CSV table of C-alpha atoms and ligand atoms in Angstrom, one decimal:
chain,number,residue,atom,x,y,z
X,1,MET,CA,6.8,-29.2,-24.4
X,2,ALA,CA,3.3,-29.6,-24.3
X,3,LYS,CA,4.1,-32.6,-21.9
X,4,ASN,CA,6.0,-30.7,-20.0
X,5,LYS,CA,2.8,-28.2,-20.0
X,6,ASP,CA,0.1,-31.0,-19.2
X,7,SER,CA,2.3,-32.2,-16.2
X,8,ARG,CA,2.4,-28.2,-14.9
X,9,ARG,CA,-1.1,-27.8,-15.0
X,10,LEU,CA,-1.8,-31.6,-13.9
X,11,PHE,CA,0.7,-30.6,-10.5
X,12,LEU,CA,-1.4,-27.4,-10.6
X,13,LYS,CA,-4.7,-28.6,-9.9
X,14,ARG,CA,-3.6,-30.8,-6.7
X,15,GLY,CA,-1.6,-28.1,-5.0
X,16,SER,CA,-4.0,-25.3,-3.8
X,17,MET,CA,-5.4,-22.5,-6.2
X,18,LEU,CA,-3.1,-20.1,-3.7
X,19,ALA,CA,0.3,-22.2,-4.5
X,20,LEU,CA,-0.4,-20.9,-7.8
X,21,ALA,CA,0.5,-18.3,-7.5
X,22,GLY,CA,3.3,-19.0,-6.5
X,23,PHE,CA,4.8,-21.3,-9.4
X,24,THR,CA,3.8,-19.2,-12.2
X,25,GLY,CA,6.0,-16.3,-11.0
X,26,LEU,CA,8.6,-19.0,-11.0
X,27,ASP,CA,8.1,-20.5,-13.9
X,28,ILE,CA,6.9,-18.0,-16.8
X,29,VAL,CA,11.1,-17.2,-17.5
X,30,PHE,CA,10.5,-13.4,-19.8
X,31,GLY,CA,7.8,-12.5,-17.5
X,32,GLU,CA,8.9,-9.0,-18.2
X,33,ASN,CA,8.9,-9.8,-22.0
X,34,MET,CA,5.3,-10.8,-22.8
X,35,PRO,CA,2.6,-8.3,-24.1
X,36,GLU,CA,0.9,-6.3,-22.1
X,37,GLY,CA,-3.4,-7.9,-21.9
X,38,TYR,CA,-1.0,-11.7,-22.4
X,39,VAL,CA,-2.1,-14.9,-20.8
X,40,PRO,CA,0.3,-16.9,-19.8
X,41,VAL,CA,-0.2,-20.1,-20.8
X,42,ILE,CA,-0.3,-21.9,-16.6
X,43,LEU,CA,-2.8,-18.7,-16.0
X,44,GLU,CA,-5.4,-19.6,-18.7
X,45,GLY,CA,-8.8,-20.4,-16.5
X,46,ASP,CA,-7.0,-18.8,-13.3
X,47,ASP,CA,-7.8,-15.3,-13.5
X,48,PRO,CA,-5.9,-13.2,-11.2
X,49,PHE,CA,-8.5,-11.0,-10.6
X,50,LYS,CA,-10.3,-14.3,-9.2
X,51,LEU,CA,-7.3,-15.4,-7.9
X,52,PHE,CA,-7.0,-12.1,-5.7
X,53,ASN,CA,-10.5,-11.9,-4.9
X,54,LYS,CA,-10.4,-8.9,-6.6
X,55,HIS,CA,-13.0,-5.8,-8.5
X,56,LYS,CA,-12.3,-6.1,-12.4
X,57,ASP,CA,-11.6,-2.9,-12.9
X,58,MET,CA,-8.0,-2.7,-10.8
X,59,SER,CA,-6.0,-2.6,-12.8
X,60,LEU,CA,-2.8,-5.5,-13.1
X,61,LEU,CA,0.7,-4.1,-13.3
X,62,ASN,CA,2.6,-7.1,-13.1
X,63,ASP,CA,2.4,-11.5,-12.4
X,64,LYS,CA,6.2,-11.3,-11.3
X,65,PRO,CA,5.5,-10.7,-8.7
X,66,TRP,CA,2.2,-9.7,-8.9
X,67,ASN,CA,1.0,-6.3,-8.7
X,68,MET,CA,-2.5,-4.5,-9.4
X,69,GLU,CA,-3.7,-1.2,-8.2
X,70,ALA,CA,-7.0,0.6,-7.7
X,71,GLN,CA,-9.0,4.0,-9.9
X,72,ALA,CA,-10.4,6.5,-7.9
X,73,HIS,CA,-13.8,5.8,-8.0
X,74,LEU,CA,-12.7,1.9,-6.7
X,75,LEU,CA,-12.4,4.0,-3.3
X,76,ASP,CA,-15.0,5.2,-2.8
X,77,ASP,CA,-16.2,3.4,0.0
X,78,ARG,CA,-14.6,4.8,4.2
X,79,ILE,CA,-13.1,2.2,5.1
X,80,THR,CA,-11.8,0.5,1.9
X,81,PRO,CA,-13.1,-3.6,1.5
X,82,GLU,CA,-9.8,-6.2,0.5
X,83,SER,CA,-12.0,-6.3,-3.4
X,84,ARG,CA,-10.3,-3.4,-4.4
X,85,ILE,CA,-7.4,-3.0,-2.3
X,86,PHE,CA,-3.9,-2.7,-4.2
X,87,ILE,CA,-1.5,-5.4,-4.1
X,88,ARG,CA,2.3,-5.2,-3.3
X,89,ASN,CA,4.6,-8.5,-3.8
X,90,ASN,CA,8.6,-7.9,-4.1
X,91,GLY,CA,8.3,-12.0,-4.1
X,92,LEU,CA,6.5,-14.7,-4.3
X,93,ILE,CA,3.8,-15.0,-2.1
X,94,PRO,CA,4.4,-17.7,0.3
X,95,GLU,CA,1.6,-21.4,0.3
X,96,LYS,CA,-1.4,-20.2,2.5
X,97,ALA,CA,0.2,-21.6,5.8
X,98,ASP,CA,-1.6,-24.0,9.3
X,99,PRO,CA,-2.8,-21.2,11.8
X,100,LYS,CA,-1.8,-23.4,14.4
X,101,LYS,CA,1.9,-24.2,13.1
X,102,TRP,CA,2.7,-19.8,12.2
X,103,THR,CA,4.8,-18.6,15.2
X,104,LEU,CA,6.3,-15.1,15.4
X,105,THR,CA,9.5,-14.2,17.5
X,106,VAL,CA,10.9,-11.9,18.8
X,107,ASP,CA,15.2,-11.2,19.0
X,108,GLY,CA,17.7,-9.1,17.8
X,109,GLU,CA,20.3,-8.0,19.3
X,110,SER,CA,18.8,-5.1,21.7
X,111,VAL,CA,15.8,-7.3,22.8
X,112,ILE,CA,16.1,-8.3,26.7
X,113,LYS,CA,14.4,-11.8,26.1
X,114,ALA,CA,14.0,-13.0,22.7
X,115,LYS,CA,10.8,-15.2,23.0
X,116,THR,CA,8.5,-17.1,19.9
X,117,TYR,CA,5.4,-17.2,20.5
X,118,THR,CA,2.2,-19.2,17.7
X,119,LEU,CA,-1.2,-16.9,16.6
X,120,ASP,CA,-3.1,-18.7,20.0
X,121,GLU,CA,-0.4,-17.1,22.1
X,122,LEU,CA,-0.5,-13.4,19.9
X,123,LYS,CA,-4.8,-13.2,20.5
X,124,SER,CA,-4.8,-14.4,24.3
X,125,LYS,CA,-2.1,-12.7,25.7
X,126,PHE,CA,-2.3,-9.8,24.4
X,127,LYS,CA,-5.6,-6.8,24.4
X,128,GLN,CA,-7.0,-6.4,20.8
X,129,TYR,CA,-7.8,-3.3,18.7
X,130,THR,CA,-9.1,-2.1,16.2
X,131,TYR,CA,-8.2,1.2,13.6
X,132,GLN,CA,-8.6,2.5,10.5
X,133,LEU,CA,-4.7,2.7,9.0
X,134,THR,CA,-4.0,4.8,5.6
X,135,LEU,CA,-1.7,2.8,3.7
X,136,GLU,CA,0.1,3.6,0.6
X,137,CYS,CA,2.6,2.7,-1.3
X,138,GLY,CA,5.5,4.7,-1.6
X,139,GLY,CA,6.0,4.5,-5.2
X,140,ASN,CA,2.0,5.5,-5.3
X,141,GLY,CA,1.7,8.2,-8.5
X,142,ARG,CA,5.8,7.0,-10.0
X,143,SER,CA,4.2,7.3,-13.7
X,144,GLU,CA,3.8,10.7,-13.7
X,145,TYR,CA,7.8,10.9,-13.3
X,146,ASP,CA,10.1,12.8,-16.2
X,147,PRO,CA,12.3,11.3,-16.8
X,148,PRO,CA,10.8,7.9,-15.6
X,149,ALA,CA,11.5,5.9,-12.4
X,150,LYS,CA,12.4,2.1,-13.3
X,151,GLY,CA,9.3,0.3,-11.3
X,152,ASN,CA,5.5,-0.4,-10.7
X,153,GLN,CA,4.5,2.9,-13.2
X,154,TRP,CA,1.6,3.3,-10.6
X,155,THR,CA,-1.0,6.1,-11.1
X,156,ILE,CA,-2.8,7.0,-8.3
X,157,GLY,CA,-4.7,3.9,-7.1
X,158,ALA,CA,-2.0,1.9,-4.6
X,159,VAL,CA,-3.4,3.5,-1.7
X,160,ALA,CA,-6.8,1.8,0.7
X,161,CYS,CA,-7.5,2.7,3.8
X,162,ALA,CA,-8.8,-0.8,5.6
X,163,SER,CA,-10.0,-1.8,8.9
X,164,TRP,CA,-6.7,-3.5,10.9
X,165,THR,CA,-7.5,-5.9,13.8
X,166,GLY,CA,-4.8,-7.4,16.4
X,167,ILE,CA,-2.3,-6.6,18.9
X,168,ARG,CA,-0.1,-3.0,19.7
X,169,LEU,CA,3.1,-3.9,18.5
X,170,ARG,CA,4.6,-1.7,21.7
X,171,ASP,CA,2.7,-3.9,23.9
X,172,LEU,CA,4.8,-7.6,22.3
X,173,LEU,CA,8.2,-5.3,22.3
X,174,GLU,CA,7.2,-4.3,26.0
X,175,ASP,CA,6.7,-8.6,26.8
X,176,VAL,CA,10.1,-9.2,25.8
X,177,GLY,CA,11.9,-5.7,27.2
X,178,ILE,CA,14.0,-3.8,25.4
X,179,LYS,CA,16.8,-2.6,26.1
X,180,GLY,CA,18.1,1.1,26.4
X,181,ASP,CA,20.2,0.7,23.3
X,182,ALA,CA,16.9,0.1,20.9
X,183,VAL,CA,16.5,2.8,17.7
X,184,TYR,CA,14.5,-0.5,15.0
X,185,VAL,CA,12.6,-2.6,14.6
X,186,GLY,CA,12.9,-4.5,11.1
X,187,TYR,CA,10.5,-7.4,10.0
X,188,TYR,CA,11.0,-10.8,8.6
X,189,GLY,CA,8.0,-12.6,6.2
X,190,ALA,CA,7.4,-15.9,4.1
X,191,ASP,CA,7.5,-14.8,1.2
X,192,LYS,CA,9.8,-16.0,-1.7
X,193,HIS,CA,12.3,-14.3,-3.2
X,194,LEU,CA,11.7,-14.4,-7.1
X,195,SER,CA,14.6,-16.8,-7.8
X,196,GLY,CA,13.5,-19.6,-5.8
X,197,ASP,CA,16.7,-19.2,-3.4
X,198,GLU,CA,15.9,-20.2,0.1
X,199,ASN,CA,18.5,-18.1,1.4
X,200,LYS,CA,17.7,-15.3,0.0
X,201,VAL,CA,15.6,-12.5,2.5
X,202,VAL,CA,12.9,-10.8,-0.2
X,203,ILE,CA,12.1,-7.2,2.0
X,204,SER,CA,12.9,-7.1,5.5
X,205,ARG,CA,11.9,-2.9,6.1
X,206,GLY,CA,10.9,-1.9,10.0
X,207,VAL,CA,10.6,1.2,11.2
X,208,PRO,CA,12.3,3.2,14.2
X,209,ILE,CA,11.2,2.7,17.9
X,210,SER,CA,9.2,6.0,17.9
X,211,LYS,CA,6.9,4.3,15.7
X,212,ALA,CA,7.2,1.3,17.3
X,213,MET,CA,5.3,2.3,19.8
X,214,GLN,CA,2.4,4.4,19.1
X,215,ASP,CA,-0.8,3.4,20.3
X,216,GLU,CA,-1.7,2.5,16.2
X,217,THR,CA,0.7,-0.2,15.6
X,218,LEU,CA,0.0,-3.7,15.5
X,219,ILE,CA,1.0,-6.9,14.6
X,220,ALA,CA,-2.4,-7.2,13.0
X,221,PHE,CA,-4.8,-11.0,12.3
X,222,ALA,CA,-7.7,-9.6,11.1
X,223,MET,CA,-8.2,-6.8,8.1
X,224,ASN,CA,-12.0,-5.5,7.7
X,225,GLY,CA,-12.7,-8.3,10.8
X,226,LYS,CA,-12.2,-11.4,8.2
X,227,ASP,CA,-8.8,-12.9,8.7
X,228,ILE,CA,-6.1,-11.4,6.5
X,229,PRO,CA,-6.4,-12.8,2.8
X,230,LEU,CA,-3.4,-14.4,1.9
X,231,VAL,CA,-1.8,-12.1,-0.9
X,232,HIS,CA,-2.3,-9.4,2.2
X,233,GLY,CA,-0.6,-10.9,4.7
X,234,TYR,CA,-2.6,-14.2,6.0
X,235,PRO,CA,-2.1,-14.8,8.8
X,236,LEU,CA,0.0,-12.2,10.7
X,237,ARG,CA,1.7,-8.5,9.3
X,238,MET,CA,2.9,-5.9,11.1
X,239,VAL,CA,0.9,-2.4,9.4
X,240,ALA,CA,2.4,1.2,10.9
X,241,GLY,CA,-0.4,3.7,9.3
X,242,GLY,CA,0.6,6.8,8.1
X,243,TRP,CA,4.1,5.4,6.7
X,244,PRO,CA,5.0,3.7,3.1
X,245,ALA,CA,3.0,0.5,3.5
X,246,SER,CA,6.9,-1.1,2.5
X,247,THR,CA,7.3,-0.9,6.9
X,248,SER,CA,4.2,-3.3,7.3
X,249,GLY,CA,5.6,-6.1,6.9
X,250,LYS,CA,3.4,-9.1,5.2
X,251,TRP,CA,3.6,-12.8,5.8
X,252,LEU,CA,5.2,-12.0,9.3
X,253,ASN,CA,7.4,-14.1,11.5
X,254,LYS,CA,10.1,-12.6,12.6
X,255,LEU,CA,10.7,-8.4,14.7
X,256,VAL,CA,14.1,-8.3,15.4
X,257,VAL,CA,15.2,-5.0,18.0
X,258,ARG,CA,18.0,-3.4,16.4
X,259,ASN,CA,20.6,-0.9,18.4
X,260,LYS,CA,20.6,0.8,15.0
X,261,VAL,CA,18.7,1.3,11.7
X,262,HIS,CA,17.8,-2.2,10.2
X,263,ASP,CA,19.5,-3.0,7.8
X,264,GLY,CA,17.6,-5.9,5.6
X,265,PRO,CA,17.2,-6.4,1.9
X,266,LYS,CA,15.3,-2.6,0.5
X,267,MET,CA,16.0,-1.0,3.6
X,268,GLU,CA,19.5,0.2,2.1
X,269,GLY,CA,20.8,1.1,-0.9
X,270,SER,CA,17.7,3.3,-2.6
X,271,SER,CA,15.1,1.7,-1.9
X,272,TYR,CA,12.7,3.9,-0.2
X,273,ARG,CA,14.5,6.6,-0.3
X,274,VAL,CA,14.6,10.0,-1.6
X,275,PRO,CA,17.8,12.4,-2.4
X,276,CYS,CA,18.0,14.0,1.3
X,277,GLU,CA,18.3,17.6,-0.2
X,278,SER,CA,16.5,18.2,-3.5
X,279,VAL,CA,17.9,17.3,-7.0
X,280,PRO,CA,17.6,18.3,-10.8
X,281,PRO,CA,15.1,15.9,-12.9
X,282,GLY,CA,17.5,12.6,-14.4
X,283,ALA,CA,20.4,13.3,-11.2
X,284,LYS,CA,22.9,10.7,-10.2
X,285,VAL,CA,22.3,10.7,-6.5
X,286,GLU,CA,24.5,7.8,-4.8
X,287,ASP,CA,23.1,5.6,-2.7
X,288,LYS,CA,24.8,7.8,1.0
X,289,ASP,CA,22.5,10.9,-0.3
X,290,MET,CA,19.5,9.0,-0.1
X,291,CYS,CA,17.6,9.4,2.7
X,292,ILE,CA,14.8,7.2,4.3
X,293,ILE,CA,11.0,8.5,3.9
X,294,GLU,CA,9.1,8.6,7.0
X,295,SER,CA,6.6,9.9,7.0
X,296,MET,CA,3.4,10.2,3.5
X,297,PRO,CA,3.3,13.7,2.4
X,298,VAL,CA,-0.5,14.9,2.4
X,299,LYS,CA,-2.7,14.4,-0.3
X,300,SER,CA,-5.9,14.0,-1.8
X,301,LEU,CA,-8.3,11.0,-4.3
X,302,ILE,CA,-12.1,12.3,-5.2
X,303,THR,CA,-14.1,9.3,-5.7
X,304,TYR,CA,-16.8,10.1,-7.1
X,305,PRO,CA,-18.2,11.2,-9.9
X,306,GLN,CA,-15.4,9.1,-12.0
X,307,SER,CA,-13.6,11.0,-14.7
X,308,GLY,CA,-15.8,12.0,-17.7
X,309,ALA,CA,-18.4,12.5,-15.5
X,310,MET,CA,-21.3,14.2,-17.6
X,311,ILE,CA,-24.1,16.3,-15.9
X,312,ASP,CA,-26.6,19.0,-17.2
X,313,GLU,CA,-26.8,22.6,-17.3
X,314,ASN,CA,-28.0,24.3,-13.4
X,315,LYS,CA,-27.7,21.2,-11.9
X,316,GLN,CA,-25.6,20.9,-8.8
X,317,LEU,CA,-22.8,17.7,-8.9
X,318,ASP,CA,-21.6,16.4,-5.3
X,319,ILE,CA,-18.5,15.3,-5.5
X,320,ARG,CA,-16.4,13.2,-2.5
X,321,GLY,CA,-13.3,11.4,-2.1
X,322,HIS,CA,-11.0,10.9,1.3
X,323,ALA,CA,-7.7,12.8,2.9
X,324,TRP,CA,-5.3,12.1,4.3
X,325,ALA,CA,-2.0,13.7,5.6
X,326,GLY,CA,0.6,10.5,6.8
X,327,GLU,CA,1.7,10.8,10.7
X,328,PHE,CA,-0.8,13.9,10.5
X,329,GLU,CA,-4.0,15.3,10.1
X,330,VAL,CA,-6.1,16.7,7.0
X,331,SER,CA,-6.5,20.5,8.3
X,332,SER,CA,-8.0,21.9,5.1
X,333,MET,CA,-10.1,20.1,2.0
X,334,LYS,CA,-10.6,22.7,-1.2
X,335,TYR,CA,-11.3,21.8,-4.8
X,336,SER,CA,-11.0,23.5,-8.4
X,337,ILE,CA,-13.4,24.1,-11.3
X,338,ASP,CA,-10.3,26.8,-13.1
X,339,PHE,CA,-7.7,25.0,-12.6
X,340,GLY,CA,-5.7,25.9,-9.0
X,341,ALA,CA,-6.7,30.0,-10.4
X,342,THR,CA,-9.4,30.1,-7.9
X,343,TRP,CA,-10.7,27.4,-4.7
X,344,HIS,CA,-13.8,26.4,-2.5
X,345,LYS,CA,-13.9,24.8,0.8
X,346,CYS,CA,-15.0,21.8,1.0
X,347,GLU,CA,-17.3,19.5,3.7
X,348,LEU,CA,-14.0,18.1,5.7
X,349,GLU,CA,-14.6,14.9,8.1
X,350,LYS,CA,-12.1,14.4,11.0
X,351,SER,CA,-10.8,11.1,11.3
X,352,ALA,CA,-11.8,7.5,12.6
X,353,ASN,CA,-9.0,7.5,14.4
X,354,ARG,CA,-5.4,9.0,14.1
X,355,LEU,CA,-4.0,7.6,10.5
X,356,ALA,CA,-7.5,7.0,9.3
X,357,TRP,CA,-8.3,9.0,6.2
X,358,GLN,CA,-11.1,11.5,6.0
X,359,HIS,CA,-13.7,12.5,4.3
X,360,TRP,CA,-14.7,15.3,2.7
X,361,LYS,CA,-17.4,16.2,0.4
X,362,ALA,CA,-18.8,19.7,-1.7
X,363,LYS,CA,-21.3,20.3,-4.0
X,364,VAL,CA,-20.4,22.0,-7.5
X,365,ARG,CA,-22.4,24.9,-9.2
X,366,PHE,CA,-20.4,25.1,-12.7
X,367,PRO,CA,-21.1,28.6,-14.0
X,368,LYS,CA,-21.8,27.9,-17.5
X,369,LYS,CA,-21.7,23.8,-19.9
X,370,GLY,CA,-18.8,22.9,-20.9
X,371,TYR,CA,-15.3,20.8,-20.4
X,372,TYR,CA,-14.5,21.1,-17.3
X,373,GLU,CA,-12.1,19.9,-14.3
X,374,VAL,CA,-12.4,19.6,-10.6
X,375,TRP,CA,-8.7,19.4,-8.3
X,376,ALA,CA,-8.6,18.2,-5.2
X,377,LYS,CA,-6.2,19.6,-2.6
X,378,ALA,CA,-5.9,18.6,0.5
X,379,THR,CA,-3.8,20.8,3.4
X,380,ASP,CA,-2.1,19.3,6.3
X,381,SER,CA,-2.6,20.2,10.3
X,382,ASN,CA,1.4,22.1,9.4
X,383,GLY,CA,0.2,24.8,7.1
X,384,VAL,CA,1.5,22.1,4.4
X,385,GLY,CA,-0.4,21.1,1.1
X,386,GLN,CA,-0.6,19.4,-2.5
X,387,PRO,CA,1.9,20.6,-5.1
X,388,MET,CA,-0.7,21.0,-8.1
X,389,VAL,CA,2.1,20.4,-10.5
X,390,VAL,CA,4.2,16.5,-10.2
X,391,PRO,CA,6.9,17.5,-7.4
X,392,GLY,CA,10.7,17.5,-6.8
X,393,TRP,CA,11.5,14.7,-8.7
X,394,ASN,CA,13.8,11.6,-7.6
X,395,PRO,CA,15.8,9.0,-8.7
X,396,LYS,CA,13.1,5.8,-7.0
X,397,GLY,CA,9.8,8.3,-8.7
X,398,TYR,CA,8.5,8.1,-4.7
X,399,LEU,CA,5.8,10.7,-3.0
X,400,ASN,CA,3.7,12.2,-6.0
X,401,ASN,CA,1.1,13.6,-3.3
X,402,ALA,CA,0.4,15.6,-6.9
X,403,CYS,CA,-3.7,17.4,-7.1
X,404,HIS,CA,-6.1,14.5,-7.9
X,405,ARG,CA,-8.6,15.9,-10.8
X,406,ILE,CA,-11.3,14.8,-13.1
X,407,ALA,CA,-13.0,16.1,-16.0
X,408,VAL,CA,-16.4,16.8,-16.4
X,409,LYS,CA,-18.8,18.6,-19.3
X,410,VAL,CA,-21.1,20.5,-18.5
X,411,LYS,CA,-24.3,20.5,-20.6
A,1,MTE,N1,7.1,-9.8,3.6
A,1,MTE,C1,6.4,-8.8,2.5
A,1,MTE,N2,5.7,-7.7,2.9
A,1,MTE,C2,5.4,-5.9,2.2
A,1,MTE,C3,5.9,-6.7,1.0
A,1,MTE,C4,6.7,-7.7,0.0
A,1,MTE,O1,6.6,-7.8,-0.4
A,1,MTE,N3,6.7,-8.2,1.0
A,1,MTE,N4,5.9,-5.5,0.0
A,1,MTE,C5,5.7,-3.9,1.1
A,1,MTE,C6,5.1,-3.3,-0.2
A,1,MTE,S1,6.3,-1.6,-1.1
A,1,MTE,C7,3.2,-2.3,0.1
A,1,MTE,S2,3.6,-1.6,-0.3
A,1,MTE,C8,2.7,-3.2,1.0
A,1,MTE,C9,1.6,-3.3,0.2
A,1,MTE,O2,1.1,-4.2,0.9
A,1,MTE,P1,-0.5,-5.3,0.1
A,1,MTE,O3,0.4,-5.9,-1.0
A,1,MTE,O4,-0.6,-5.5,1.2
A,1,MTE,O5,-2.0,-3.8,-0.3
A,1,MTE,O6,3.9,-4.5,1.6
A,1,MTE,C10,4.8,-4.6,2.1
A,1,MTE,N5,4.8,-5.3,3.0
A,2,MO,MO1,5.3,-0.5,-1.8
C-alpha cells in the first residue's frame, strides 16, 4: 500500500497540478462513502480551494466529480469574480490543453459544410462580443425538496454572473451554413467520463436553434477579461445565459447542428427535465412525461448583509443583492420583514445587458427590537413572482426559486 501511495505521489508531482484533479477522481474508489471533511491521502497538501482558486468560504459538495458552491454573501459583487463562481462537473476535468492545438468542429446532419476551426481562427475571423451572463445550475436549491432528490445538494450558491467574451454562435452557424430542417445545436467537450472509459461521453446537451441564434449566445474564450479558468471550461465553452447552466458546455471541441432535438447523454431520460404536468411530492414519473427545462425561473438573492447580522435599534439597515429571470427581465423587487405579510419596494437597476442579473437595494427600518427575517422577492416582466415556499416538487429537484431569506437581530 505504502509503496503504491508513494509512487502515485511522485507521479502527481511530475504531472501538472491540473492532472491531479482528474486523477484523484479516478483514484478514490469509494469516494462517495467518505465522511464529510475527510481529505483523501492523495490530496494532502493539495487543497482544492487553492487548486481551483476558490474563496475559503465556498462549500465543497463533492470531489468525484468536483462540485463547489458559493454562499449568498460571497456573491455580493456585481460581476462574480472567479473565486466565487460555483463549480459543477459531471466528469473529470481534462488536462490543460495547448491552445495552439485546440480545434472546434461544427458538423451534424443539418450543417451545409462541416468545418474545423483553430482557436486563432475563431478569434480572428469573427467579431468578438462581451456580455455579463447569469448561469445557474438547474439543480440550484435542490437541498430543500422533500422527499429529497438525489444529486448534489445545492443550497443557493450554484449561480453566478460573470463577464464572458467570445464570438456569437450565430455567426459561426452562418459561416458553416445550416439547412432548413435544423432544430437544435448540441455540444461536446473534452472532459472524461468518471468510469475512465475513453469512449463514453460525459454530457452533451444543447439548445434549440432559436436560442442558438440569440445575440448573447456565445462561444466564449474569456471570462472576466482573462482566459477561462480550466475548471470553467478552458480554452473554449458555450455560454447560453438564462438557461440551465448545463446547456453551457465546457471544454468545447465540437458542435452538432441537428435535425431533431439533440439526443446526447443527459439530454434524455429525466436529466435536466421536469414533469410536463405537475405531480405530487414523491411521485414516480415516466421518462416520456418529462419535459426539457428551457428558461430558468425568476429568482433573487440577498447578498448583503450576511445572514445573522446584528443591528442597533433605530439604525437603518442597507440590504442589497441581485435578481434574474431566465430569458426575461426582472420588473420589480420587494422585501418583507414580517414573513411575507407586507412587502416594500426595493430600488431595482436595469441589467448591464440582456440575460445579466440586475442589482437591487433597499434601506430597512425595523419597528422595534427583536429577531427578524428579511425576505426578498423578485417578479419578472410576465408578472410571475418567486414563490415564498419551495415550488412544485419534481423527481430530480430542479428549479427551486423560493424567496431567499436572512436572519437579522435588532438590539
Ligand atoms: N463539458 C461539460 N460541460 C458542462 C458540464 C460538464 O460536466 N461537462 N456541466 C454543466 C453543468 S450541469 C453546469 S451547472 C455548468 C457549470 O459551469 P461552471 O462549473 O463553470 O460553473 O457547466 C455545464 N457544462
Ligand atoms: Mo448544472
